[in-house]
Short mmCIF file of N, CA and C in Angstrom, two decimals:
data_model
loop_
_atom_site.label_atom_id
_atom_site.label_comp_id
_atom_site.label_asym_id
_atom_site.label_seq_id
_atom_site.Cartn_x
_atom_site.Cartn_y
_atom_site.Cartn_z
N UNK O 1 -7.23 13.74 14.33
CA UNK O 1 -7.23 12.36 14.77
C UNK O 1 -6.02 11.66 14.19
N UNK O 2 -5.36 10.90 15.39
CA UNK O 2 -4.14 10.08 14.55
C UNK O 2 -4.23 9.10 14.00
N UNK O 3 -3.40 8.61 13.05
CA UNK O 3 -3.95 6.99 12.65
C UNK O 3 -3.21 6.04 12.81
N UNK O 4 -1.83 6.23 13.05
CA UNK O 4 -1.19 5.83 13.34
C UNK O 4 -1.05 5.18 15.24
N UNK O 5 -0.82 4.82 15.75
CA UNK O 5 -0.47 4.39 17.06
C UNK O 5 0.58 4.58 18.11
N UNK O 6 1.68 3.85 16.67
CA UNK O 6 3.10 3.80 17.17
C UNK O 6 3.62 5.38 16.80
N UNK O 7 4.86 5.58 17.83
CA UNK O 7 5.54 7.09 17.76
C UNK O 7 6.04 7.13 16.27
N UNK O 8 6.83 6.46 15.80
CA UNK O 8 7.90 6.37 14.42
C UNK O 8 7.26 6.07 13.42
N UNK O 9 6.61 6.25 12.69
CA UNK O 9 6.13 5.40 11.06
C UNK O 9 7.15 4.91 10.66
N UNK O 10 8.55 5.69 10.52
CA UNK O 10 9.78 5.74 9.70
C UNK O 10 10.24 4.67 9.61
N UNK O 11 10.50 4.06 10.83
CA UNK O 11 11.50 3.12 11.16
C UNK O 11 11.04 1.90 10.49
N UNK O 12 11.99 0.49 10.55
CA UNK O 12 11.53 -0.70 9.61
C UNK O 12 10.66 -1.09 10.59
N UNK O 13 10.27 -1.90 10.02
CA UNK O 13 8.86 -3.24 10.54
C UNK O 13 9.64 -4.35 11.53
N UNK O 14 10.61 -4.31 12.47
CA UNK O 14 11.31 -5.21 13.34
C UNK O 14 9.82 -5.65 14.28
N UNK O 15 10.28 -7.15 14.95
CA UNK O 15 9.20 -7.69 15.66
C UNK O 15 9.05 -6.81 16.90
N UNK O 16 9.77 -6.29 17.60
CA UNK O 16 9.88 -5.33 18.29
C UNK O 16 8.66 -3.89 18.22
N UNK O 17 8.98 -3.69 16.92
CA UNK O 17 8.19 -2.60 16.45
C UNK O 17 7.16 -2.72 15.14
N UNK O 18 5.99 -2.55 15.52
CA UNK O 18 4.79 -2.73 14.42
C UNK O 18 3.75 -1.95 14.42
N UNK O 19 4.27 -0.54 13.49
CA UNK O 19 3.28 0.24 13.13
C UNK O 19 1.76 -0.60 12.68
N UNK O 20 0.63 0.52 12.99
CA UNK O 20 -0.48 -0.36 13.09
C UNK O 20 -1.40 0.81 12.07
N UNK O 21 -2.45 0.53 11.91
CA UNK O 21 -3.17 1.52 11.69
C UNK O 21 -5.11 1.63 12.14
N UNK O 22 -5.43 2.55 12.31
CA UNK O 22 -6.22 2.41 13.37
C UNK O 22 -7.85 2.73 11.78
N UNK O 23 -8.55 1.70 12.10
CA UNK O 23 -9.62 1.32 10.78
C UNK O 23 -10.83 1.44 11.36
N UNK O 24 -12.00 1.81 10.74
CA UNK O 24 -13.47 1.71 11.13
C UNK O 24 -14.23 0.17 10.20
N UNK O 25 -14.57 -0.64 11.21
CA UNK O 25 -15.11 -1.66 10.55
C UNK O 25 -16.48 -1.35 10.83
N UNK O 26 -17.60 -2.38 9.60
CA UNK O 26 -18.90 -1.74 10.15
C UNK O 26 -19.24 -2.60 11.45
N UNK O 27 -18.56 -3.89 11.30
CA UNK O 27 -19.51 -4.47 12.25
C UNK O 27 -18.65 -4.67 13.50
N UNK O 28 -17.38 -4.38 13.77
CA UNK O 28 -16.14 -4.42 15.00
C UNK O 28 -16.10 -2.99 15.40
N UNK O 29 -16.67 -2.16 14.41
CA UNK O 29 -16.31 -0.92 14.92
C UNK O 29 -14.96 -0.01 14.83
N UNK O 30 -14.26 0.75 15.32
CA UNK O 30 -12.93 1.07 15.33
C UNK O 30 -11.94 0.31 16.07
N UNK O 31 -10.78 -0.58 15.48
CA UNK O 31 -9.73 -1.09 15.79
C UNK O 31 -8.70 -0.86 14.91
N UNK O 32 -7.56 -0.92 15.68
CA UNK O 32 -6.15 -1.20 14.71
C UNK O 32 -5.55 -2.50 13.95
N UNK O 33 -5.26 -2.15 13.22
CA UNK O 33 -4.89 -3.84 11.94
C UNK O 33 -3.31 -3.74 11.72
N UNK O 34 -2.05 -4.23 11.88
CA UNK O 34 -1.16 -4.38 11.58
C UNK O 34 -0.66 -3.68 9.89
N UNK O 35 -0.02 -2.85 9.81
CA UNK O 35 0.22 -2.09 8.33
C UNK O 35 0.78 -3.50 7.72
N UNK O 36 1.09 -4.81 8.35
CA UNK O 36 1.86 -5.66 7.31
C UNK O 36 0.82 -6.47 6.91
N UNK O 37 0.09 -6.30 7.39
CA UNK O 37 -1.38 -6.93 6.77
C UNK O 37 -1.59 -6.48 5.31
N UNK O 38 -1.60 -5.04 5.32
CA UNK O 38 -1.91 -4.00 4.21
C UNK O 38 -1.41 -4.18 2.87
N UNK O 39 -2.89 -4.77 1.97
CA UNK O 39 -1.52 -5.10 0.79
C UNK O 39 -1.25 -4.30 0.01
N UNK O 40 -2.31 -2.84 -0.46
CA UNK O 40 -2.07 -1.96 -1.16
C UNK O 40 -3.08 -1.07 -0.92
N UNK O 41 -2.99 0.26 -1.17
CA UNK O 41 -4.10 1.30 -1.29
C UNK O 41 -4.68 1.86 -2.28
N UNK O 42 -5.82 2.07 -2.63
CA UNK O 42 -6.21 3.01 -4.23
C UNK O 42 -7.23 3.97 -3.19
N UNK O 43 -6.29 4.85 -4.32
CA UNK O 43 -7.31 6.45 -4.28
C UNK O 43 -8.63 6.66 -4.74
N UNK O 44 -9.51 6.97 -4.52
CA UNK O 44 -10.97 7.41 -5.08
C UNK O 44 -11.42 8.96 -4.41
N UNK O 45 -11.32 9.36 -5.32
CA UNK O 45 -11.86 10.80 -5.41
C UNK O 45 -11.31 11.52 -3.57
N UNK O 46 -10.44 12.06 -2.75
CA UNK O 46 -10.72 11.63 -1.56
C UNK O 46 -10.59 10.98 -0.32
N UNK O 47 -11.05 9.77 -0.83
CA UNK O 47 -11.21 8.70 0.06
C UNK O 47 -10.46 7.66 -0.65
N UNK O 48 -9.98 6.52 0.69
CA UNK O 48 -8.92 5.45 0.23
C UNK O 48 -9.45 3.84 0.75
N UNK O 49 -9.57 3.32 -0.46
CA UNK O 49 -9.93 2.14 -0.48
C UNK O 49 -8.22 0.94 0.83
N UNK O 50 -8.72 0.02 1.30
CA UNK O 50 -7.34 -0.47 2.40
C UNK O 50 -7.84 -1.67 1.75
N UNK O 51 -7.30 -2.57 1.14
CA UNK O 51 -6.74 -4.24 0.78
C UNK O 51 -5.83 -4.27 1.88
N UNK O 52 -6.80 -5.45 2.83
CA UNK O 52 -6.11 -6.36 3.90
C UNK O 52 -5.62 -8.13 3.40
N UNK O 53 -4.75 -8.29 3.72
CA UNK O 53 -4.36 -9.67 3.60
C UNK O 53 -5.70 -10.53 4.09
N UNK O 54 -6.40 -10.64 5.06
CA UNK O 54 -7.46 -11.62 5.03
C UNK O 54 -8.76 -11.39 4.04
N UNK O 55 -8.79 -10.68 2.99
CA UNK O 55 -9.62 -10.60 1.78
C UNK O 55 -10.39 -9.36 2.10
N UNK O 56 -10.39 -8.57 3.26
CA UNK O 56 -11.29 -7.90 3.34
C UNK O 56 -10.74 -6.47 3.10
N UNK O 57 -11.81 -5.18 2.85
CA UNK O 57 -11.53 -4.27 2.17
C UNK O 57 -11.92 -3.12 3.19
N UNK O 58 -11.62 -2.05 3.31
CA UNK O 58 -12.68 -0.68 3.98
C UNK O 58 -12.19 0.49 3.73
N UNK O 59 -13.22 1.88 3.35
CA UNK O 59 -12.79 2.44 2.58
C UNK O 59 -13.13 3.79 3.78
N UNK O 60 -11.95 4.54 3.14
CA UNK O 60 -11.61 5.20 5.02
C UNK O 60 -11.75 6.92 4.29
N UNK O 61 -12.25 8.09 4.59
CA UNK O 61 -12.05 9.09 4.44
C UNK O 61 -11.00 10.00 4.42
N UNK O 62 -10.15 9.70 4.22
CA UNK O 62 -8.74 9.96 4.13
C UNK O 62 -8.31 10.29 2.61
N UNK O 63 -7.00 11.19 2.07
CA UNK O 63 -6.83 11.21 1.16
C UNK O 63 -5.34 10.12 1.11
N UNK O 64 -5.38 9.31 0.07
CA UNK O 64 -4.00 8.28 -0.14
C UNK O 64 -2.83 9.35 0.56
N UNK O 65 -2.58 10.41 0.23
CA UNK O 65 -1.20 11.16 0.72
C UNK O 65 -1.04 10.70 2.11
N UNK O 66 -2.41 10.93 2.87
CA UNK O 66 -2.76 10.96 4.03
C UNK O 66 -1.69 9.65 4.40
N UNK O 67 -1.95 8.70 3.99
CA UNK O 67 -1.92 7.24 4.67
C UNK O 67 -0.30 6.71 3.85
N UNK O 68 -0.12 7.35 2.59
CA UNK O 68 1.55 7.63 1.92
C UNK O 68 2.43 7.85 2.75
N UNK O 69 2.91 9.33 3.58
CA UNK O 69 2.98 9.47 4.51
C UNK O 69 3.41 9.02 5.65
N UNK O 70 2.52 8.43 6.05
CA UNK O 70 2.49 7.58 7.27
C UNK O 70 2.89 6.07 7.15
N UNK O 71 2.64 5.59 6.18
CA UNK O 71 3.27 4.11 5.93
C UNK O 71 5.14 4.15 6.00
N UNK O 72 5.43 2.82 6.41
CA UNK O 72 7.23 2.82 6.66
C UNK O 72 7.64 2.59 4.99
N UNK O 73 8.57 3.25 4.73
CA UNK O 73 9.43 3.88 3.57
C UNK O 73 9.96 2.86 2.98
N UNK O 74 10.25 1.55 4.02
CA UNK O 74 11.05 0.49 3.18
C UNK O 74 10.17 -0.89 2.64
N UNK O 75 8.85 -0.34 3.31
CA UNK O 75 7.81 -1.77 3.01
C UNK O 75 7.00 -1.12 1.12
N UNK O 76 6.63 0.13 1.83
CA UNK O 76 5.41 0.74 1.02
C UNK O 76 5.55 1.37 -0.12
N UNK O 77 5.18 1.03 -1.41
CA UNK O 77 6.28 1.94 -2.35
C UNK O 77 4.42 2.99 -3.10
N UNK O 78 4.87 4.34 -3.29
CA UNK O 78 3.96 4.87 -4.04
C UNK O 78 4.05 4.35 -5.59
N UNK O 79 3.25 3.86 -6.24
CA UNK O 79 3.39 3.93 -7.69
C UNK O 79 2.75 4.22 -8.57
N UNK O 80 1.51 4.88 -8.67
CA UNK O 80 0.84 5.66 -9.14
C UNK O 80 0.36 6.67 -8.46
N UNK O 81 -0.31 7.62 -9.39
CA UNK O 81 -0.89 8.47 -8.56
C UNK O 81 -1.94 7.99 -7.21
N UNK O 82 -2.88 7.26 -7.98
CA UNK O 82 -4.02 6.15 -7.22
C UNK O 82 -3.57 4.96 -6.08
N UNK O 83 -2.50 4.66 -6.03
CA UNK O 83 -2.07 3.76 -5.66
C UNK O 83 -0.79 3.60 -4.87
N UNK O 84 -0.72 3.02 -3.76
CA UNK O 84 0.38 2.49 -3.28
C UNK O 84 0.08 1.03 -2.66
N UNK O 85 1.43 0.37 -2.75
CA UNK O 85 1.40 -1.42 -2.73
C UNK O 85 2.48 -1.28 -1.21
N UNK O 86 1.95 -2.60 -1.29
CA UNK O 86 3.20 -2.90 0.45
C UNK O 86 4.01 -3.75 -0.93
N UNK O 87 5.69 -3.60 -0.75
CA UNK O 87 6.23 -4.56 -1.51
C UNK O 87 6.06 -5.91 -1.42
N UNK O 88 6.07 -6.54 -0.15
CA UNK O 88 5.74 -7.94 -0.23
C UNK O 88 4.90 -8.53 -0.18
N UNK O 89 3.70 -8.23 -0.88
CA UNK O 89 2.66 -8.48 -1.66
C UNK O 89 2.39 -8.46 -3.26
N UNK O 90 3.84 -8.25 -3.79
CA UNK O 90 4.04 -7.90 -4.94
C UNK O 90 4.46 -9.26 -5.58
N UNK O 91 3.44 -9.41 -6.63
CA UNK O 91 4.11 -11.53 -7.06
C UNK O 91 4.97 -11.47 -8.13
N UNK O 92 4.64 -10.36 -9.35
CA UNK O 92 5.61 -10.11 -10.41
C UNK O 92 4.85 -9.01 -10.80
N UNK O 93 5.98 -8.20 -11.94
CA UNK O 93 6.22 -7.18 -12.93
C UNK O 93 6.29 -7.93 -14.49
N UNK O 94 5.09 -6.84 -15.13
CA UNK O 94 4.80 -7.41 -16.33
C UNK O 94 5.12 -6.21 -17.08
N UNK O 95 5.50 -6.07 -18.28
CA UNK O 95 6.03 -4.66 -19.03
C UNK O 95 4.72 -5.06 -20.44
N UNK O 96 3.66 -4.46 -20.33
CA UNK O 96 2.60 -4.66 -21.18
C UNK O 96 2.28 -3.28 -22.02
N UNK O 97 1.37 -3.37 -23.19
CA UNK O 97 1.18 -2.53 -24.25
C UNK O 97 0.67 -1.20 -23.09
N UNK O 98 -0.26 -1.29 -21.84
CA UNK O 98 -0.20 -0.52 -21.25
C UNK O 98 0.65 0.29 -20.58
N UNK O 99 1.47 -0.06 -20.39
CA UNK O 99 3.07 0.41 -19.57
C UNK O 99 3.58 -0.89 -18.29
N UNK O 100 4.02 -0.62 -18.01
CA UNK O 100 4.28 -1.56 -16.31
C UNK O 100 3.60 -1.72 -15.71
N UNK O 101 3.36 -3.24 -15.12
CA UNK O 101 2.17 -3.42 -14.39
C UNK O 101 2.63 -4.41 -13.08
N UNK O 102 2.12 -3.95 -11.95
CA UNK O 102 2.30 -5.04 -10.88
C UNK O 102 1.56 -6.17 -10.73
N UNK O 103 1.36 -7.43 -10.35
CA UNK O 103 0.66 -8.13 -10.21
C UNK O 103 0.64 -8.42 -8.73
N UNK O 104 -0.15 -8.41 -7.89
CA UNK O 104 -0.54 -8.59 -6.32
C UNK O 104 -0.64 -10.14 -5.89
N UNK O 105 -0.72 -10.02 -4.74
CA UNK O 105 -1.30 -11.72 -4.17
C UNK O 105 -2.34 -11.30 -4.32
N UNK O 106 -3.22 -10.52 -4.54
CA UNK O 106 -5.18 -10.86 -4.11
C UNK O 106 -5.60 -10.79 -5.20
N UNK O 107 -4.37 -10.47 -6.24
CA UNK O 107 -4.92 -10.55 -8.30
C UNK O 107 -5.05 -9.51 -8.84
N UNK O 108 -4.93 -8.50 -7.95
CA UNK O 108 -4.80 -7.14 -8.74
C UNK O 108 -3.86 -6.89 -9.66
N UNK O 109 -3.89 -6.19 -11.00
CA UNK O 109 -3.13 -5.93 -11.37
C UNK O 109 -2.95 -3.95 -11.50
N UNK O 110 -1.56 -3.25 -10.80
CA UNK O 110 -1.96 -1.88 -10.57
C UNK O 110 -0.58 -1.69 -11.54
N UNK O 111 -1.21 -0.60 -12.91
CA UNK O 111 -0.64 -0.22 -13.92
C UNK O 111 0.32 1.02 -12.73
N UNK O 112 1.82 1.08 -13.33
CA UNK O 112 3.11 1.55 -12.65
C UNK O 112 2.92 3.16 -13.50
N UNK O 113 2.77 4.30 -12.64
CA UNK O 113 3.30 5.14 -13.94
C UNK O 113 4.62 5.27 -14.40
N UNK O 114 4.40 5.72 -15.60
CA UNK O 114 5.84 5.94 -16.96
C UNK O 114 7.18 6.59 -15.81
N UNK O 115 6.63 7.56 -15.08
CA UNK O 115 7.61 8.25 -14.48
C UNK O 115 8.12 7.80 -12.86
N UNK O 116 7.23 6.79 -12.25
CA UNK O 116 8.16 6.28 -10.99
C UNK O 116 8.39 4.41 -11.76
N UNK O 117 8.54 4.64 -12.45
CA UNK O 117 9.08 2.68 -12.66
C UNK O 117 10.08 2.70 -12.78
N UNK O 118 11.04 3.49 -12.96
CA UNK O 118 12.58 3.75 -12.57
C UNK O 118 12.80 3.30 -11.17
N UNK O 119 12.21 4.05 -10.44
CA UNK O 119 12.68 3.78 -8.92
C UNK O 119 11.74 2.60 -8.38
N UNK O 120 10.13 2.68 -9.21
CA UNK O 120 9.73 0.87 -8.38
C UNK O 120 10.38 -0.18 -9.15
N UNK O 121 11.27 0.07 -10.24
CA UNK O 121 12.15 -1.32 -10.51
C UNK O 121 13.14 -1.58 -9.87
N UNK O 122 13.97 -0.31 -9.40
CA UNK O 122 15.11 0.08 -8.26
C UNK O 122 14.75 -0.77 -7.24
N UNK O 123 13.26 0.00 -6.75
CA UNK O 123 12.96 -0.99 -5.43
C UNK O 123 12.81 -2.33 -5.26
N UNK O 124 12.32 -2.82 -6.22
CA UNK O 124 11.66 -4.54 -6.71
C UNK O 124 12.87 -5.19 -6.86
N UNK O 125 14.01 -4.53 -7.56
CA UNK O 125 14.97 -5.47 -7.88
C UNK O 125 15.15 -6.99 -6.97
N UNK O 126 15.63 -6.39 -5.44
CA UNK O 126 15.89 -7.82 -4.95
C UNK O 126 14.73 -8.50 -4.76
N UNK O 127 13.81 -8.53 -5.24
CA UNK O 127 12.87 -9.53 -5.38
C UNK O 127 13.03 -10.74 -6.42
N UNK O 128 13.52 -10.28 -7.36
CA UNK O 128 13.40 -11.50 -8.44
C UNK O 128 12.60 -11.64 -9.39
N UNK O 129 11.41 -10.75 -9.62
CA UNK O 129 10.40 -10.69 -9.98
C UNK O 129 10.42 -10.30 -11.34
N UNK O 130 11.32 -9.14 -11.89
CA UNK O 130 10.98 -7.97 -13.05
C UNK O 130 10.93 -9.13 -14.20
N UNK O 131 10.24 -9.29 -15.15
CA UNK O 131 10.81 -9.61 -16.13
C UNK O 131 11.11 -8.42 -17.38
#
């Protein structure tokens, strides 16, 4: 089964073109939700929890690689094992006794591992954010 819609994942997010991804709600059933909706993913055993921009959550049988993958390269950054964030949902970078930490619009905070915060500070840079 695909999950995707559009032919390209690859390509950027132009208005033209808007990868989607195709979700099981309990009470809508199966529809597609815009990936720019998507504010981040966590792994559980498996299966992958989806944070949508309108507060709501659904947790899809899929493994995170699965949906890694398939997300566009210049929105979506992997940064933990558990986890991948859409960048512009990202409010700031905190460097805490835990290691690096992102802070989200919906309040999450998703600890960076030791070994990709090289390249998610690379990526974050033009944001403004790092302190």
């Amino acid at each position: 089964m695909s999950i995707l819609l559009n032919a390209d994942p690859r390509r950027s997010t132009t208005p033209e073109y808007m990868p989607s991804l195709r979700v099981n709600d309990t009470k809508a059933g199966w529809h597609s939700k815009p990936v720019n909706e998507l504010i981040m993913i966590k792994g559980e055993r498996g299966y992958s929890w989806l944070y949508w921009s309108d507060g709501s959550k659904q947790i899809m049988a899929y493994t995170i690689k699965h949906y890694a993958d398939r997300l566009p390269e210049n929105d979506f950054l992997r940064v933990h094992q558990n986890h991948v964030v859409n960048q512009k949902f990202v409010r700031k970078t905190l460097l805490t006794h835990r290691g690096p930490v992102l802070r989200m619009a919906c309040g999450a905070e998703i600890i960076v591992s030791r070994r990709r915060w090289t390249m998610v500070k690379k990526a974050l840079q033009h944001l403004s954010i790092i302190d």
